[in-house]
């Protein structure tokens, strides 16, 4: 039931009282004006029944009943006011929803977002607003999703903004791991303005993180000679004449550097003249890359007659750079080469040019535009959304010195001097350029078509359409296009019609007196380029036999088609550090991600059952239990983690060189012959105000949530005819996952704790070697925030600290990491402390100032 806004005016002058009441009431309260002597059914819930029985007269009150500002069509079952919102210490609404996630929906599914009771569609710019812009946050009841054109049971959040709000903000943050070796920071500027139903905001964010080198974690990659040298073949002497000059057998001699184009004479190679320049190779290889990110967001919302319109534009740019060691080469310098003073062939070992390492660079730029228009059309609650997303990317992966080219240029008549700096054009490098564009539209309409059991039967219709195109162009070292470019284009359309039918309503009889019982029925279609029309249908229920308990369930059958991203996401080639079980070492293969145009359709059957119990009849305590089962045939799945079992069934996706070293992995999505997943999840959430503070603004709020997921089964059959792979028994997946979040705070001071733990897992070897046993750690993250002005005594010099917030976040508080051992208990090679988790504990300090 909607909470009414009630205004009264009374006195001997009824007309003047009515006018005064209308002026005093908010202009947005579109209710009805009724005399208190009217029927009881039409009076405010807070009116006194005894007074209502009195005769109407010149002293009678006049009551206006209207919905609260920003109220949704379904009342919120849980609300958070300004005090509880502020107690979370979040910087944005997005951050706030993440912290409240276990309280909002323990399943982790993305909720439907309303702003002042109206849907915003694809536009998510509201999530960048500061939490201070919220008047309240409402978690709507189970019937809300259907009323807004979404599947029943989906969680709906109503963000009610303050009617008047202006804020400028600046935030500066710095972060560093406690072991050192890396530093990062962030600068964020923003402005928000709200006037009634109109609003706009602008935000810019710049962040960076420096590289983390292997040397910073005391990992060794061996020594390298920065100066270079020559040595004899098979360890023999370089040249008898050089040995005669040195007075001993010379097998290794430093490489002289010369600015001229002449070949140095033999004395220039005497070992006594230059002992070489040794360096630790770990200084030139990164465990984590350097990153740069820039984003700018603009958003606007305003009413257009009975409609509400929103628009947002987001532009982002990012770049990552990693280092893969120094480019070193060992090649033959022939005796007949113009560059050789030696009487026989020798081995030339040198770097490309000084200490410039091999690079891996990835640049990405994106532009996203979202538009939404919502409002009533012929009695239907409609929302029309459109989005356009444009992505552009470039990659560069330097692989090493081109040995064949160097050998040719060192031969007779060659022009490459071994004694001068070499250009980076001698590097073998793979470059690529990718682009994608996606245009999507969605129309949803919902309407109560008639009443049953005292509640409306809601119908909803949803239509979706999209067009996506992508292209990938490999480039040579100079940036010219090579053969092998690919272009894809895909169109998708889908539609669904559904009914939510109330079978019973508590306290009002109905077809069956079973409390609140509603049935949800749906049917729809999906169509995609190159695929026949696919059907889907499902049924669900929501049942509350008594107020503290709500049960829900759904059964769905879908003939699926791959998504636009599955088919045509931009191809991306990066170097990724992975563990190679075959060689028991850390490898850095080329990791290929993006869309896979070869994917085909499939079928999926899903069953979901959930129960929510609020024993105290209020949001103070809530218990959740959920069971899910998904069975697919021919469905699309992400490429599994690279394990011996994965490589055995997808050998075409893994490339190795002649020595067996891992070179490349094609990790794009795959079709599975069959998959089966079952899980049981449970959670408990507690929200408590400070008993001493009550509901006051300065009261301390406490929240606690604990969630557990038990993966009962997770099996896949990659290809028809193959035995299933049990990912829980032998492919590195944990069977149990436990997480907890706790917070305590008020507007000016607060603390947040988050903990996570997974049960041990195992990776089974397919070659009879020892199995790998994983022991995940208990990880705890800590967050603190304080407004220093609140700590200054009243009347003290706190003006400079006003509207300033200090935050301290510690990730991985106890610096734990996943330990991996072999079956016999010995440490597994390649799983040293900082090979598993290079960063370790990280501390972030941020200052936020509002104006």
CSV table of C-alpha atoms in Angstrom, one decimal, residues 96-263:
chain,number,residue,atom,x,y,z
A,96,UNK,CA,26.6,1.9,-2.0
A,97,UNK,CA,24.7,-0.8,-3.9
A,98,UNK,CA,27.8,-3.0,-3.9
A,99,UNK,CA,28.1,-2.7,-0.1
A,100,UNK,CA,24.4,-3.4,0.3
A,101,UNK,CA,24.5,-6.2,-2.1
A,102,UNK,CA,23.9,-9.1,0.4
A,103,UNK,CA,21.0,-7.1,1.9
A,104,UNK,CA,19.6,-6.2,-1.5
A,105,UNK,CA,19.8,-9.6,-3.3
A,106,UNK,CA,22.2,-12.3,-2.0
A,107,UNK,CA,22.1,-14.0,-5.5
A,108,UNK,CA,24.2,-11.2,-6.9
A,109,UNK,CA,21.9,-10.7,-9.9
A,110,UNK,CA,21.8,-7.1,-11.2
A,111,UNK,CA,18.6,-5.4,-10.0
A,112,UNK,CA,16.2,-3.2,-11.9
A,113,UNK,CA,16.9,0.5,-11.1
A,114,UNK,CA,14.2,3.1,-10.7
A,115,UNK,CA,14.7,6.8,-10.1
A,116,UNK,CA,11.8,8.5,-8.3
A,117,UNK,CA,9.6,5.5,-9.1
A,118,UNK,CA,10.5,5.5,-12.9
A,119,UNK,CA,12.7,3.1,-14.8
A,120,UNK,CA,15.9,4.4,-16.4
A,121,UNK,CA,16.4,1.6,-18.9
A,122,UNK,CA,20.0,1.3,-20.2
A,123,UNK,CA,21.0,4.5,-18.5
A,124,UNK,CA,23.2,3.8,-15.5
A,125,UNK,CA,24.7,7.2,-15.1
A,126,UNK,CA,22.6,7.6,-11.9
A,127,UNK,CA,25.0,5.2,-10.2
A,128,UNK,CA,27.8,7.8,-10.4
A,129,UNK,CA,25.8,10.2,-8.2
A,130,UNK,CA,27.0,10.7,-4.6
A,131,UNK,CA,24.9,8.9,-1.9
A,132,UNK,CA,24.2,12.3,-0.4
A,133,UNK,CA,21.8,13.0,-3.3
A,134,UNK,CA,19.4,10.3,-2.0
A,135,UNK,CA,16.5,11.1,0.2
A,136,UNK,CA,15.9,7.4,0.6
A,137,UNK,CA,16.5,4.0,-1.0
A,138,UNK,CA,13.7,1.5,-1.3
A,139,UNK,CA,13.9,-2.2,-1.8
A,140,UNK,CA,10.6,-3.1,-3.5
A,141,UNK,CA,8.4,-6.1,-2.8
A,142,UNK,CA,8.3,-9.2,-5.1
A,143,UNK,CA,5.4,-7.9,-7.2
A,144,UNK,CA,7.3,-4.8,-8.4
A,145,UNK,CA,9.3,-6.4,-11.3
A,146,UNK,CA,6.2,-7.5,-13.1
A,147,UNK,CA,4.6,-4.1,-12.8
A,148,UNK,CA,7.6,-2.6,-14.5
A,149,UNK,CA,7.8,-5.1,-17.3
A,150,UNK,CA,10.5,-7.5,-15.9
A,151,UNK,CA,10.4,-11.1,-14.9
A,152,UNK,CA,8.7,-11.7,-11.6
A,153,UNK,CA,11.0,-12.2,-8.7
A,154,UNK,CA,13.7,-9.8,-10.0
A,155,UNK,CA,14.8,-7.4,-7.4
A,156,UNK,CA,13.8,-3.7,-7.9
A,157,UNK,CA,15.5,-0.8,-6.2
A,158,UNK,CA,13.9,2.7,-6.1
A,159,UNK,CA,16.3,5.6,-5.7
A,160,UNK,CA,14.5,8.6,-4.5
A,161,UNK,CA,16.5,11.8,-5.0
A,162,UNK,CA,16.3,14.9,-2.9
A,163,UNK,CA,14.0,17.5,-4.4
A,164,UNK,CA,16.8,20.1,-4.3
A,165,UNK,CA,20.5,19.2,-4.2
A,166,UNK,CA,23.7,20.7,-5.6
A,167,UNK,CA,27.1,19.4,-4.9
A,168,UNK,CA,30.6,19.7,-6.3
A,169,UNK,CA,33.1,17.1,-5.2
A,170,UNK,CA,36.8,16.4,-5.5
A,171,UNK,CA,38.5,13.1,-4.4
A,172,UNK,CA,42.2,12.3,-4.4
A,173,UNK,CA,43.4,8.8,-3.5
A,174,UNK,CA,46.8,7.1,-3.3
A,175,UNK,CA,47.5,3.4,-3.0
A,176,UNK,CA,50.5,1.3,-2.4
A,177,UNK,CA,51.2,-2.3,-1.4
A,178,UNK,CA,52.9,-2.7,2.0
A,179,UNK,CA,55.7,-4.7,0.3
A,180,UNK,CA,56.3,-1.7,-2.0
A,181,UNK,CA,57.4,-1.9,-5.6
A,182,UNK,CA,54.3,-0.2,-7.0
A,183,UNK,CA,52.2,2.9,-6.4
A,184,UNK,CA,49.0,4.2,-7.8
A,185,UNK,CA,46.5,7.0,-7.5
A,186,UNK,CA,43.2,8.4,-8.6
A,187,UNK,CA,41.7,11.9,-9.1
A,188,UNK,CA,38.0,12.4,-9.4
A,189,UNK,CA,36.0,15.6,-10.0
A,190,UNK,CA,32.2,15.8,-10.2
A,191,UNK,CA,29.2,18.0,-10.0
A,192,UNK,CA,25.5,17.1,-9.5
A,193,UNK,CA,22.5,19.4,-9.6
A,194,UNK,CA,18.9,18.3,-8.8
A,195,UNK,CA,15.8,20.6,-9.0
A,196,UNK,CA,12.6,18.8,-8.7
A,197,UNK,CA,12.3,16.1,-11.4
A,198,UNK,CA,15.2,17.7,-13.4
A,199,UNK,CA,18.8,16.7,-12.8
A,200,UNK,CA,22.2,16.7,-14.5
A,201,UNK,CA,25.7,15.6,-13.5
A,202,UNK,CA,29.2,15.6,-14.9
A,203,UNK,CA,32.1,13.5,-13.7
A,204,UNK,CA,35.7,13.0,-14.7
A,205,UNK,CA,38.0,10.3,-13.3
A,206,UNK,CA,41.7,9.7,-13.9
A,207,UNK,CA,43.6,6.8,-12.3
A,208,UNK,CA,46.9,5.1,-12.7
A,209,UNK,CA,49.0,2.3,-11.3
A,210,UNK,CA,52.7,1.8,-11.9
A,211,UNK,CA,54.4,-1.5,-13.0
A,212,UNK,CA,55.3,-4.1,-10.4
A,213,UNK,CA,58.6,-5.7,-11.5
A,214,UNK,CA,59.8,-9.2,-10.6
A,215,UNK,CA,62.8,-7.7,-8.8
A,216,UNK,CA,60.5,-6.0,-6.4
A,217,UNK,CA,59.3,-9.4,-5.2
A,218,UNK,CA,62.8,-11.0,-5.2
A,219,UNK,CA,62.0,-13.2,-8.1
A,220,UNK,CA,65.0,-14.0,-10.3
A,221,UNK,CA,65.0,-14.2,-14.1
A,222,UNK,CA,68.8,-14.7,-14.4
A,223,UNK,CA,71.5,-12.2,-15.3
A,224,UNK,CA,71.9,-10.4,-18.6
A,225,UNK,CA,74.9,-8.7,-20.1
A,226,UNK,CA,73.9,-5.2,-21.1
A,227,UNK,CA,77.1,-4.7,-23.2
A,228,UNK,CA,77.0,-7.9,-25.1
A,229,UNK,CA,79.8,-10.4,-26.0
A,230,UNK,CA,81.2,-12.9,-28.5
A,231,UNK,CA,82.2,-16.4,-27.7
A,232,UNK,CA,83.6,-19.4,-29.5
A,233,UNK,CA,81.5,-22.1,-31.0
A,234,UNK,CA,80.9,-25.0,-28.6
A,235,UNK,CA,83.1,-23.3,-25.9
A,236,UNK,CA,86.3,-23.2,-28.0
A,237,UNK,CA,88.5,-20.2,-28.3
A,238,UNK,CA,87.4,-17.3,-30.4
A,239,UNK,CA,90.5,-16.8,-32.5
A,240,UNK,CA,94.1,-17.9,-31.9
A,241,UNK,CA,95.3,-14.4,-32.8
A,242,UNK,CA,93.1,-12.9,-30.0
A,243,UNK,CA,94.4,-15.5,-27.5
A,244,UNK,CA,98.0,-14.6,-28.5
A,245,UNK,CA,97.3,-10.9,-27.8
A,246,UNK,CA,95.8,-11.8,-24.5
A,247,UNK,CA,98.4,-14.3,-23.5
A,248,UNK,CA,95.8,-16.9,-22.7
A,249,UNK,CA,93.0,-18.8,-24.4
A,250,UNK,CA,90.0,-16.5,-24.9
A,251,UNK,CA,86.6,-18.1,-25.2
A,252,UNK,CA,84.5,-15.1,-24.3
A,253,UNK,CA,85.2,-11.5,-25.1
A,254,UNK,CA,83.2,-8.3,-24.5
A,255,UNK,CA,81.6,-6.6,-27.4
A,256,UNK,CA,83.1,-3.2,-28.1
A,257,UNK,CA,80.9,-0.3,-29.0
A,258,UNK,CA,81.9,2.1,-31.7
A,259,UNK,CA,80.2,5.1,-33.2
A,260,UNK,CA,81.8,4.6,-36.6
A,261,UNK,CA,81.0,2.2,-39.4
A,262,UNK,CA,84.3,0.4,-39.4
A,263,UNK,CA,85.0,-3.1,-38.0
